[in-house]
């Protein structure tokens, strides 16, 4: 897919823009979820936080993206900005509501 050719920041910006507009484009989000999982090491913390926030905002029902993003963000916890932390708080509430058995 062409999504695989996107820079990580562009993937994050795309899902953020769609989520902000309230548009849950299933095919697009599925492609970006797969690309994000495959390229998690290429994302910076802001891109990770924005991506997690976007998927939570649209009510994404597949927990894989949240599991991968949370693991990567925990490794970089000390480098998160206050904005990243506030976004992650909202994501945590969403994940705990949807999948109470997951640790996020």
Tab-separated table of C-alpha atoms in Angstrom, residues 58-97:
chain	number	residue	atom	x	y	z
A	58	UNK	CA	-12.625	7.321	16.555
A	59	UNK	CA	-13.401	4.390	18.856
A	60	UNK	CA	-10.997	1.940	17.238
A	61	UNK	CA	-12.016	-1.581	18.240
A	62	UNK	CA	-8.750	-3.459	17.627
A	63	UNK	CA	-6.347	-3.324	20.554
A	64	UNK	CA	-3.148	-4.215	18.644
A	65	UNK	CA	-2.279	-0.590	17.883
A	66	UNK	CA	-2.760	0.425	21.515
A	67	UNK	CA	-0.634	-2.444	22.805
A	68	UNK	CA	2.264	-1.623	20.470
A	69	UNK	CA	2.078	2.127	21.097
A	70	UNK	CA	1.853	1.747	24.874
A	71	UNK	CA	4.892	-0.544	24.992
A	72	UNK	CA	6.940	1.872	22.879
A	73	UNK	CA	5.823	4.890	24.888
A	74	UNK	CA	6.611	3.228	28.211
A	75	UNK	CA	10.173	2.731	26.995
A	76	UNK	CA	10.388	6.495	26.418
A	77	UNK	CA	8.278	7.679	29.349
A	78	UNK	CA	10.883	10.124	30.630
A	79	UNK	CA	10.946	11.982	27.315
A	80	UNK	CA	7.197	12.639	26.964
A	81	UNK	CA	5.977	16.217	26.840
A	82	UNK	CA	3.040	17.385	28.946
A	83	UNK	CA	0.852	17.358	25.828
A	84	UNK	CA	1.871	13.758	25.077
A	85	UNK	CA	1.040	12.797	28.662
A	86	UNK	CA	-2.378	14.447	28.545
A	87	UNK	CA	-3.216	12.681	25.278
A	88	UNK	CA	-2.103	9.393	26.749
A	89	UNK	CA	-4.301	9.917	29.782
A	90	UNK	CA	-7.333	10.145	27.475
A	91	UNK	CA	-6.174	7.077	25.569
A	92	UNK	CA	-5.716	5.169	28.834
A	93	UNK	CA	-9.290	5.927	29.876
A	94	UNK	CA	-10.546	4.695	26.486
A	95	UNK	CA	-8.467	1.506	26.543
A	96	UNK	CA	-9.446	0.677	30.131
A	97	UNK	CA	-13.092	1.125	29.208
